Short mmCIF file of C-alpha atoms in Angstrom, two decimals:
data_model
loop_
_atom_site.label_atom_id
_atom_site.label_comp_id
_atom_site.label_asym_id
_atom_site.label_seq_id
_atom_site.Cartn_x
_atom_site.Cartn_y
_atom_site.Cartn_z
CA MET A 1408 45.46 145.10 213.83
CA HIS A 1409 44.58 148.35 215.45
CA LEU A 1410 45.48 150.25 212.27
CA ARG A 1411 43.08 148.17 210.25
CA ASP A 1412 40.26 148.77 212.75
CA ARG A 1413 40.78 152.50 212.55
CA ARG A 1414 40.60 152.37 208.76
CA VAL A 1415 37.35 150.46 208.90
CA ARG A 1416 35.85 152.93 211.35
CA HIS A 1417 36.86 155.89 209.14
CA LYS A 1418 35.36 154.22 206.12
CA ASN A 1419 32.09 153.57 207.92
CA ALA A 1420 31.99 157.20 209.08
CA ASP A 1421 32.51 158.43 205.52
CA LEU A 1422 29.70 156.21 204.32
CA GLU A 1423 27.39 157.57 207.00
CA ASP A 1424 28.25 161.16 205.96
CA TYR A 1425 27.51 160.35 202.33
CA ASP A 1426 24.18 158.79 203.31
CA LEU A 1427 23.27 161.87 205.38
CA ILE A 1428 24.15 164.27 202.54
CA GLY A 1429 22.22 162.17 200.04
CA CYS A 1430 19.19 162.03 202.30
CA SER A 1431 19.26 165.82 202.81
CA LEU A 1432 19.62 166.43 199.08
CA ARG A 1433 16.71 164.14 198.32
CA THR A 1434 14.59 165.89 200.95
CA PHE A 1435 15.43 169.34 199.52
CA VAL A 1436 14.61 168.26 195.97
CA SER A 1437 11.34 166.73 197.14
CA LEU A 1438 10.39 169.92 199.00
CA PHE A 1439 11.33 172.07 195.99
CA ILE A 1440 9.22 169.94 193.65
CA LEU A 1441 6.35 170.05 196.12
CA LEU A 1442 6.63 173.85 196.37
CA LEU A 1443 6.59 174.21 192.60
CA THR A 1444 3.61 171.89 192.35
CA TRP A 1445 1.72 173.89 195.01
CA ALA A 1446 2.60 177.29 193.55
CA GLN A 1447 1.94 176.41 189.93
CA PRO A 1448 -1.85 176.96 190.13
CA LEU A 1449 -1.28 180.34 191.77
CA ILE A 1450 1.12 181.41 189.06
CA SER A 1451 -1.07 180.32 186.16
CA GLN A 1452 -4.45 181.26 187.67
CA PRO A 1453 -5.97 184.22 185.74
CA LEU A 1454 -7.02 187.37 187.53
CA THR A 1455 -10.70 188.01 188.22
CA VAL A 1456 -11.76 191.43 186.90
CA ALA A 1457 -15.20 192.65 187.96
CA THR A 1458 -17.14 195.09 185.81
CA VAL A 1459 -20.66 196.38 185.23
CA THR A 1460 -22.48 197.44 182.06
CA ARG A 1461 -21.89 201.16 181.50
CA PRO A 1462 -21.73 202.09 177.80
CA PRO A 1463 -19.38 203.30 176.40
CA PHE A 1464 -16.97 202.19 179.13
CA SER A 1465 -18.03 198.58 179.57
CA PHE A 1466 -20.70 196.58 177.77
CA THR A 1467 -21.17 193.47 175.66
CA GLU A 1468 -21.37 193.56 171.87
CA ASN A 1469 -21.91 190.44 169.78
CA GLY A 1470 -21.17 188.32 172.83
CA ARG A 1471 -17.84 190.01 173.53
CA ASP A 1472 -16.78 192.51 176.18
CA ALA A 1473 -16.26 195.96 174.68
CA GLY A 1474 -15.87 199.58 175.68
CA PHE A 1475 -13.22 202.15 176.50
CA SER A 1476 -12.38 200.65 179.90
CA ILE A 1477 -12.31 197.11 178.52
CA GLU A 1478 -9.95 198.09 175.70
CA LEU A 1479 -7.70 199.88 178.18
CA LEU A 1480 -7.73 196.74 180.39
CA GLU A 1481 -6.70 194.59 177.43
CA GLU A 1482 -3.73 196.85 176.70
CA LEU A 1483 -2.66 196.94 180.36
CA THR A 1484 -2.80 193.18 180.92
CA ASP A 1485 -1.11 192.47 177.60
CA ARG A 1486 1.88 194.60 178.54
CA LEU A 1487 2.02 193.13 182.05
CA GLY A 1488 1.63 189.55 180.80
CA TRP A 1489 -1.46 188.93 182.94
CA GLU A 1490 -4.27 186.57 182.11
CA TYR A 1491 -7.72 187.59 183.32
CA ASP A 1492 -11.39 186.62 183.36
CA VAL A 1493 -14.14 189.25 183.26
CA ASN A 1494 -16.94 188.86 185.80
CA ARG A 1495 -19.83 191.10 184.68
CA VAL A 1496 -22.26 191.84 187.49
CA ASP A 1497 -25.69 193.48 187.42
CA ALA A 1498 -25.24 196.22 190.01
CA PHE A 1499 -22.46 198.74 190.56
CA SER A 1500 -22.52 198.00 194.30
CA ASP A 1501 -21.94 194.29 193.59
CA MET A 1502 -18.80 195.16 191.63
CA LEU A 1503 -17.43 197.26 194.49
CA GLY A 1504 -18.40 194.58 196.99
CA GLN A 1505 -16.47 191.90 195.14
CA VAL A 1506 -13.30 193.98 195.24
CA SER A 1507 -13.60 195.08 198.87
CA GLY A 1508 -14.41 191.48 199.88
CA GLY A 1509 -11.44 190.04 197.98
CA GLU A 1510 -13.58 188.06 195.52
CA ALA A 1511 -12.15 190.03 192.58
CA ASP A 1512 -8.53 191.06 192.00
CA MET A 1513 -9.56 194.35 190.41
CA ALA A 1514 -12.52 196.14 188.85
CA ILE A 1515 -12.88 198.56 185.97
CA ALA A 1516 -15.76 200.53 184.42
CA ASN A 1517 -16.73 204.15 185.21
CA ILE A 1518 -15.60 204.04 188.84
CA SER A 1519 -15.32 207.50 190.39
CA ILE A 1520 -12.37 208.03 192.71
CA THR A 1521 -13.84 209.09 196.05
CA ALA A 1522 -12.56 209.36 199.61
CA ALA A 1523 -15.24 206.98 200.90
CA ARG A 1524 -14.23 204.22 198.49
CA GLU A 1525 -10.55 204.79 199.19
CA ILE A 1526 -11.13 203.66 202.79
CA ASP A 1527 -11.77 200.02 201.81
CA MET A 1528 -10.02 199.79 198.43
CA ASP A 1529 -7.02 201.10 196.51
CA PHE A 1530 -7.31 203.15 193.33
CA SER A 1531 -5.03 203.36 190.36
CA GLN A 1532 -4.07 206.65 188.80
CA PRO A 1533 -7.01 208.34 187.00
CA ILE A 1534 -7.92 206.74 183.70
CA PHE A 1535 -10.64 209.22 182.64
CA GLU A 1536 -11.75 212.77 183.48
CA SER A 1537 -15.50 213.03 183.87
CA GLY A 1538 -18.29 214.84 185.72
CA LEU A 1539 -22.06 214.95 186.14
CA GLN A 1540 -24.62 216.24 183.68
CA MET A 1541 -28.39 216.43 183.29
CA MET A 1542 -30.52 214.70 180.66
CA VAL A 1543 -34.03 216.01 179.95
CA HIS A 1544 -36.84 214.30 178.06
CA VAL A 1545 -37.23 215.66 174.52
CA ASP A 1546 -40.89 216.48 175.12
CA ASP A 1547 -39.84 218.97 177.80
CA LEU A 1548 -37.40 220.81 175.54
CA GLN A 1549 -39.93 222.40 173.16
CA SER A 1550 -39.63 226.18 173.07
CA PRO A 1551 -42.66 228.29 174.04
CA SER A 1552 -45.12 228.38 171.12
CA LEU A 1553 -47.21 231.45 170.28
CA LEU A 1554 -49.93 229.25 168.77
CA LYS A 1555 -50.00 227.10 171.90
CA ALA A 1556 -50.23 230.21 174.04
CA VAL A 1557 -53.09 231.65 171.97
CA LEU A 1558 -54.99 228.35 172.09
CA SER A 1559 -54.94 228.16 175.88
CA TRP A 1560 -58.40 228.12 177.47
CA ASP A 1561 -57.97 231.19 179.65
CA LEU A 1562 -56.61 233.25 176.75
CA LEU A 1563 -59.44 232.11 174.47
CA ALA A 1564 -61.88 233.20 177.15
CA ALA A 1565 -60.23 236.63 177.31
CA ILE A 1566 -60.45 236.97 173.51
CA GLY A 1567 -64.12 235.98 173.58
CA ILE A 1568 -64.90 238.60 176.22
CA ALA A 1569 -63.05 241.23 174.14
CA PHE A 1570 -65.16 240.38 171.07
CA VAL A 1571 -68.37 240.63 173.08
CA LEU A 1572 -67.34 244.04 174.44
CA LEU A 1573 -66.41 245.30 170.95
CA ILE A 1574 -69.66 244.14 169.40
CA GLY A 1575 -71.68 245.50 172.32
CA GLY A 1576 -69.85 248.82 172.29
CA GLY A 1577 -70.28 249.15 168.52
CA MET A 1578 -74.00 248.45 168.73
CA LEU A 1579 -74.43 250.99 171.53
CA MET A 1580 -72.67 253.58 169.37
CA TRP A 1581 -75.04 252.65 166.48
CA THR A 1582 -77.97 253.27 168.84
CA PHE A 1583 -76.64 256.71 169.83
CA GLU A 1584 -75.41 257.84 166.40
CA ARG A 1585 -77.61 256.18 163.74
CA ARG A 1586 -79.62 259.37 163.15
CA ALA A 1587 -76.67 261.80 163.48
CA GLN A 1588 -73.77 259.98 161.79
CA PRO A 1589 -74.16 258.77 158.17
CA TYR A 1590 -71.83 255.81 158.85
CA PHE A 1591 -74.32 254.36 161.34
CA ASP A 1592 -77.42 255.19 159.31
CA ARG A 1593 -78.41 251.63 158.33
CA PRO A 1594 -80.92 249.01 159.50
CA LEU A 1595 -80.17 246.71 162.46
CA LYS A 1596 -79.58 243.56 160.39
CA GLU A 1597 -76.85 245.41 158.43
CA ALA A 1598 -75.41 247.44 161.28
CA TRP A 1599 -73.71 244.78 163.48
CA PHE A 1600 -70.52 244.33 161.44
CA PRO A 1601 -69.91 248.04 160.58
CA SER A 1602 -70.48 248.85 164.24
CA PHE A 1603 -68.07 246.13 165.35
CA TRP A 1604 -65.55 247.30 162.75
CA TRP A 1605 -65.84 250.88 164.01
CA ALA A 1606 -65.23 249.76 167.64
CA LEU A 1607 -62.28 247.56 166.62
CA ASN A 1608 -60.60 250.42 164.74
CA LEU A 1609 -61.25 252.70 167.69
CA VAL A 1610 -59.43 250.28 170.01
CA VAL A 1611 -56.58 249.49 167.65
CA ASN A 1612 -56.07 252.67 165.64
CA GLY A 1613 -57.91 255.35 167.62
CA GLY A 1614 -60.89 255.47 165.26
CA PHE A 1615 -61.66 257.28 161.99
CA GLU A 1616 -61.49 261.08 161.98
CA GLU A 1617 -64.50 261.42 159.61
CA ARG A 1618 -66.59 259.14 161.84
CA VAL A 1619 -66.27 261.10 165.06
CA PRO A 1620 -69.42 260.76 167.20
CA ARG A 1621 -71.75 263.79 166.86
CA THR A 1622 -74.25 263.34 169.68
CA PRO A 1623 -73.26 264.27 173.28
CA ILE A 1624 -73.94 260.75 174.54
CA GLY A 1625 -72.06 259.25 171.60
CA ARG A 1626 -69.03 261.45 172.24
CA MET A 1627 -68.96 260.57 175.92
CA PHE A 1628 -69.29 256.89 175.12
CA GLY A 1629 -66.53 257.20 172.50
CA VAL A 1630 -64.15 258.64 175.08
CA VAL A 1631 -64.97 255.77 177.45
CA LEU A 1632 -64.25 253.27 174.66
CA VAL A 1633 -60.89 254.90 173.82
CA VAL A 1634 -59.77 254.85 177.48
CA SER A 1635 -60.98 251.30 178.04
CA SER A 1636 -59.26 250.17 174.83
CA LEU A 1637 -55.90 250.78 176.50
CA PHE A 1638 -56.93 248.34 179.22
CA VAL A 1639 -58.23 245.75 176.72
CA VAL A 1640 -55.04 245.81 174.62
CA SER A 1641 -52.73 245.69 177.66
CA VAL A 1642 -54.64 242.73 179.15
CA PHE A 1643 -54.48 240.86 175.84
CA VAL A 1644 -50.71 241.36 175.48
CA ALA A 1645 -50.08 240.59 179.15
CA LYS A 1646 -52.08 237.37 178.89
CA ILE A 1647 -50.04 236.07 175.96
CA THR A 1648 -46.79 237.00 177.71
CA ALA A 1649 -47.87 235.33 180.94
CA VAL A 1650 -48.90 232.08 179.24
CA MET A 1651 -45.64 231.84 177.30
CA THR A 1652 -43.56 232.70 180.38
CA VAL A 1653 -45.27 230.03 182.50
CA GLU A 1654 -44.74 227.46 179.74
CA ALA A 1655 -41.07 228.37 179.49
CA ILE A 1656 -40.54 228.16 183.26
CA THR A 1657 -42.35 224.85 183.77
CA GLY A 1658 -40.85 223.14 180.72
CA SER A 1659 -37.15 223.98 180.88
CA VAL A 1660 -34.20 222.64 182.88
CA ASN A 1661 -30.99 224.51 182.22
CA SER A 1662 -29.13 224.36 185.53
CA VAL A 1663 -29.04 222.46 188.80
CA ASN A 1664 -31.27 225.10 190.39
CA ASP A 1665 -34.05 224.11 187.96
CA LEU A 1666 -34.19 220.55 189.37
CA TYR A 1667 -36.26 221.45 192.41
CA GLY A 1668 -39.81 220.22 191.94
CA LYS A 1669 -38.93 218.11 188.90
CA ARG A 1670 -39.15 214.31 188.60
CA VAL A 1671 -35.43 213.54 188.89
CA GLY A 1672 -33.80 210.12 188.87
CA THR A 1673 -30.33 208.62 189.30
CA ILE A 1674 -28.60 205.39 190.39
CA LYS A 1675 -28.55 204.39 194.04
CA GLY A 1676 -25.23 204.96 195.76
CA SER A 1677 -23.70 206.90 192.85
CA THR A 1678 -21.81 210.17 193.14
CA ALA A 1679 -24.83 211.80 191.49
CA ALA A 1680 -27.05 210.54 194.32
CA GLY A 1681 -24.63 212.00 196.85
CA PHE A 1682 -24.67 215.34 195.05
CA LEU A 1683 -28.48 215.47 194.99
CA ASP A 1684 -28.58 214.60 198.69
CA ARG A 1685 -26.25 217.46 199.53
CA ARG A 1686 -28.38 219.89 197.50
CA GLU A 1687 -31.56 218.51 199.13
CA ILE A 1688 -33.10 217.77 195.73
CA GLU A 1689 -35.73 215.05 195.79
CA TYR A 1690 -35.12 212.17 193.39
CA ARG A 1691 -35.97 208.57 192.65
CA GLU A 1692 -33.14 206.06 192.90
CA TYR A 1693 -32.67 202.91 190.83
CA ASP A 1694 -30.41 199.91 191.33
CA GLY A 1695 -28.98 199.84 187.82
CA LEU A 1696 -28.54 201.84 184.63
CA SER A 1697 -31.03 199.75 182.66
CA MET A 1698 -33.79 200.40 185.21
CA LEU A 1699 -32.96 204.11 185.28
CA ILE A 1700 -33.13 204.38 181.49
CA GLU A 1701 -36.37 202.38 181.34
CA ALA A 1702 -38.02 204.71 183.87
CA PHE A 1703 -36.85 207.71 181.84
CA GLU A 1704 -38.13 206.33 178.54
CA VAL A 1705 -41.62 205.55 179.87
CA GLY A 1706 -41.86 208.97 181.54
CA ASN A 1707 -41.73 208.01 185.22
CA ILE A 1708 -38.90 210.50 185.56
CA ARG A 1709 -38.28 213.52 183.34
CA VAL A 1710 -34.69 214.39 184.29
CA VAL A 1711 -31.68 212.12 184.82
CA VAL A 1712 -28.58 213.28 186.69
CA PHE A 1713 -25.62 210.98 186.09
CA ASP A 1714 -22.14 210.68 184.57
CA ALA A 1715 -21.79 213.00 181.58
CA PRO A 1716 -20.06 210.60 179.11
CA ILE A 1717 -22.65 207.87 179.72
CA LEU A 1718 -25.59 210.23 179.18
CA SER A 1719 -23.91 211.70 176.10
CA TYR A 1720 -23.36 208.23 174.62
CA TYR A 1721 -27.00 207.29 175.29
CA THR A 1722 -28.46 210.46 173.71
CA THR A 1723 -26.33 210.05 170.58
CA HIS A 1724 -27.18 206.37 170.10
CA GLU A 1725 -30.27 204.41 171.14
CA GLY A 1726 -31.68 207.24 173.29
CA ALA A 1727 -31.61 209.96 170.64
CA ARG A 1728 -35.42 210.06 170.40
CA PHE A 1729 -35.93 210.14 174.17
CA GLY A 1730 -33.55 212.65 175.72
CA ARG A 1731 -31.02 215.44 175.33
CA THR A 1732 -28.21 216.49 177.63
CA VAL A 1733 -28.54 220.07 178.86
CA GLY A 1734 -26.33 222.46 180.74
CA SER A 1735 -22.61 222.16 181.32
CA VAL A 1736 -20.73 219.37 183.09
CA PHE A 1737 -20.51 219.94 186.85
CA LEU A 1738 -18.92 218.23 189.87
CA LYS A 1739 -15.81 217.19 187.94
CA GLU A 1740 -14.46 213.76 188.94
CA ASN A 1741 -11.95 211.14 187.81
CA TYR A 1742 -12.42 207.44 187.08
CA GLY A 1743 -9.92 204.85 188.23
CA ILE A 1744 -9.30 201.10 188.50
CA ILE A 1745 -9.94 199.68 191.96
CA PHE A 1746 -8.08 196.91 193.80
CA PRO A 1747 -8.43 195.24 197.19
CA GLU A 1748 -6.66 197.16 199.93
CA ASN A 1749 -2.83 196.80 199.87
CA SER A 1750 -2.91 194.98 196.54
CA PRO A 1751 0.62 194.46 195.12
CA ARG A 1752 -0.70 194.99 191.59
CA VAL A 1753 -1.42 198.72 191.97
CA GLU A 1754 2.17 199.80 191.38
CA ASP A 1755 2.51 197.70 188.22
CA VAL A 1756 -0.74 199.09 186.79
CA ASN A 1757 0.21 202.70 187.59
CA ARG A 1758 3.59 202.32 185.95
CA THR A 1759 2.00 200.81 182.84
CA LEU A 1760 -0.67 203.53 182.70
CA LEU A 1761 2.07 206.16 182.63
CA ALA A 1762 3.76 204.30 179.79
CA LEU A 1763 0.48 204.16 177.82
CA ARG A 1764 0.06 207.91 178.16
CA GLU A 1765 3.65 208.65 177.25
CA ASP A 1766 3.72 206.58 174.06
CA GLY A 1767 0.30 207.78 172.82
CA THR A 1768 -1.56 204.48 173.23
CA TYR A 1769 -4.01 205.96 175.73
CA ASP A 1770 -4.87 208.85 173.38
CA ALA A 1771 -5.46 206.43 170.51
CA ILE A 1772 -7.92 204.42 172.63
CA TYR A 1773 -9.64 207.61 173.79
CA ARG A 1774 -10.11 208.87 170.22
CA ARG A 1775 -11.70 205.60 169.13
CA TRP A 1776 -14.47 206.01 171.70
CA PHE A 1777 -14.86 209.75 172.27
CA GLY A 1778 -13.14 211.52 169.39
CA ALA A 1779 -10.45 214.14 169.75
CA ARG A 1780 -10.11 215.68 173.18
CA ASP A 1781 -10.80 219.41 173.59
#
């Protein structure tokens, strides 16, 4: 009897163990399914990539995102197996704000790698070597013109005074010499041009040997005219030189030192704005590239200081009739991709960027947008 009771108790205990194991297994499976269900949206959710319109790095063409940076992004995400959505914003600061605030997983365009931005965000390895350059309105690039210099009001006044002096001097010589020098022996109505011609040749060529004044007063006056002619000629040449020099100085921008006193513009918060601030160069700032270009085209500003590749692209495409880039590239800088601080995606992107450079993919993308590198 006791043996049978023990067997029953053992059997009941085994059944309880089985029930406990089954319950635990069901709980684990339920938790695992719940975890997969909760994590699935995170796994499949595409990345948010912020960008801003900056041809030729990022812009829209026929309703599609295009540009050097966009094509590089496509290659990177394709190799990493990432899905992404592009969020195109109006202002550069908005793009940076979305990344630093965690609203975007990354951002790409023409983003300069700076120490100030590195405080709040993480950068990838450089994706492009750039720098700043100046763009000047085409109307300000005309070389000094001799005709324009001659037609200036002050120079025309000087020429008029010279003609009056020559005619007056010639007529005075006719008065002194008309009875002693056969050349001047003619009536008043016929004497004005020969007298002027004699004075002009005296100033320019030193006069005619056979028409040397013969009266004492005429000889004295002739000497005065010869000496004064040196002054007249020197003033005439100096006036032309001065007018052309002033035109060249006021109309040319060839270096950063020429920006002082000019109507300069750039984008607010850009590295170009920081450079102009450090050089204490006055400038007008604009919130976006479109507003900056519009101000340049209508003449509100005459010089733009901004990223060299963007200005070069503009002047060789839709802006060819408005501006030209001048001077060499200065303040060299690198562009990078930005991420929120401590983003786990930085290492993957850097590793893939190295692979793109090693296998020639990066160079192929570069050539499609900028041609062969120097």
